Amino acid sequence: MAVKIKLKRLGKIRSPHYRIVVADSRTRRDGRAIEEIGKYHPTYNPSVMEVDAERVAYWLGVGAQPTEPVLAILKKTGDWQKYKGEPAPAPLLVAEPKKARPTFEALSGEDEGKGEAITQKKKAEKKDEAGAESASAEA
């Protein structure tokens, strides 16, 4: 029985996420798996790759073959280099925490407004002009 380390697809149509699983090579892509050893979320920014390095080392040691996409993930996380005895890659990019947006109250304290609009309403001017024209026509 040939054992593969492959991706199992989950999620909706346009928002896929995957689990890295160990399965028999004859099973379907989303079929029954022997063990789940990681996660991969490509739609996140930066994408999330979580791998159980201990279990990956075990399965590679007993002869499991990774598929091409899983091999790329293992190279990024450094597990493939550790298995082959090569130097480790550069660390992965970690998402920066988002800065909190300032609240309306914090912004309003800095700006001392005059309390009235700068431009006048155009509709009010038209009514005044129409009233002035009718008054001049009557006189």
XYZ file of C-alpha atoms in Angstrom:
139
model
C 0.000 0.000 0.000
C 1.488 3.338 -1.100
C 0.937 6.152 1.373
C 0.799 9.786 0.261
C 0.846 13.069 2.153
C -1.685 15.196 0.298
C -4.177 18.043 0.576
C -7.826 17.484 1.493
C -9.998 20.357 0.250
C -12.608 21.957 2.485
C -14.584 25.195 2.363
C -16.960 26.912 -0.008
C -16.574 27.381 -3.746
C -14.418 30.519 -3.734
C -12.918 30.237 -0.254
C -10.948 26.997 -0.126
C -8.896 25.796 2.788
C -7.052 22.541 3.036
C -5.967 19.964 5.574
C -2.675 18.186 5.092
C -3.466 14.494 5.486
C -1.772 11.131 5.238
C -3.858 8.786 3.091
C -3.665 5.758 0.871
C -2.751 6.853 -2.661
C -5.845 5.107 -4.066
C -8.350 7.131 -2.030
C -10.212 10.126 -3.409
C -8.921 13.677 -2.847
C -11.469 14.374 -0.097
C -11.810 10.731 0.932
C -10.884 8.912 4.108
C -7.529 9.798 5.609
C -5.244 7.893 7.964
C -4.192 11.021 9.885
C -4.462 14.807 9.664
C -1.092 16.470 10.207
C -1.622 20.114 9.264
C -3.655 22.990 7.834
C -3.231 25.295 4.862
C -5.350 28.430 4.285
C -4.209 30.053 0.996
C -6.810 32.839 0.934
C -5.585 34.496 4.131
C -3.025 37.282 3.845
C -0.352 36.010 4.505
C -1.442 32.417 3.943
C -1.554 30.147 6.987
C 0.551 26.976 7.003
C 0.444 24.893 10.178
C 2.250 21.556 10.121
C 2.888 19.058 12.913
C 6.636 18.651 12.285
C 6.952 15.559 14.479
C 4.257 13.637 12.600
C 5.594 14.763 9.207
C 9.054 13.476 10.134
C 7.538 10.140 11.208
C 5.525 9.657 8.016
C 8.414 10.685 5.768
C 10.615 8.256 7.730
C 8.301 5.312 7.108
C 8.115 6.045 3.384
C 5.120 8.323 2.780
C 5.544 10.404 -0.387
C 4.331 14.042 -0.419
C 2.449 15.372 -3.436
C 3.862 18.434 -5.241
C 1.714 21.032 -3.399
C 2.498 19.451 -0.026
C 6.191 19.290 -0.890
C 6.131 23.058 -1.570
C 4.466 23.660 1.812
C 6.981 21.424 3.597
C 9.848 23.316 1.951
C 8.393 26.650 3.145
C 7.977 25.429 6.721
C 11.440 23.837 6.746
C 10.287 20.279 7.492
C 11.555 18.937 4.160
C 15.012 20.434 4.715
C 15.091 18.951 8.222
C 14.209 15.510 6.796
C 16.869 15.760 4.057
C 19.507 17.271 6.362
C 19.792 20.559 4.436
C 20.041 24.084 5.915
C 16.747 25.607 7.062
C 14.988 28.258 4.913
C 14.308 31.860 5.899
C 11.493 32.258 8.452
C 7.933 32.601 7.195
C 6.211 35.971 6.993
C 3.967 36.568 10.002
C 0.931 38.818 9.763
C 1.305 42.169 11.498
C -1.345 43.035 14.063
C -3.833 45.544 12.712
C -3.650 49.047 14.107
C -6.747 50.253 15.910
C -8.597 52.960 14.023
C -9.068 56.199 15.954
C -12.562 56.794 17.269
C -14.754 59.689 16.228
C -14.436 61.290 19.660
C -10.639 61.182 19.486
C -10.660 62.863 16.087
C -13.206 65.515 17.046
C -11.059 66.713 19.970
C -8.234 67.716 17.628
C -10.465 69.633 15.188
C -12.258 72.595 16.655
C -15.011 73.216 14.109
C -16.949 76.447 13.682
C -20.269 74.683 14.041
C -21.752 75.705 10.693
C -21.397 74.651 7.087
C -18.953 76.513 4.881
C -21.131 76.573 1.761
C -24.695 77.775 1.740
C -27.534 75.673 0.404
C -28.287 76.414 -3.230
C -32.013 75.678 -2.963
C -32.485 78.454 -0.420
C -30.773 80.969 -2.742
C -33.070 80.051 -5.646
C -36.162 80.577 -3.520
C -34.864 83.983 -2.368
C -34.129 85.017 -5.978
C -37.557 83.850 -7.144
C -39.211 85.840 -4.316
C -37.148 88.941 -5.207
C -38.064 88.686 -8.908
C -41.775 88.394 -8.174
C -41.593 91.355 -5.767
C -39.810 93.508 -8.402
C -42.363 92.489 -11.064
C -45.266 93.522 -8.815
C -43.744 96.928 -8.079
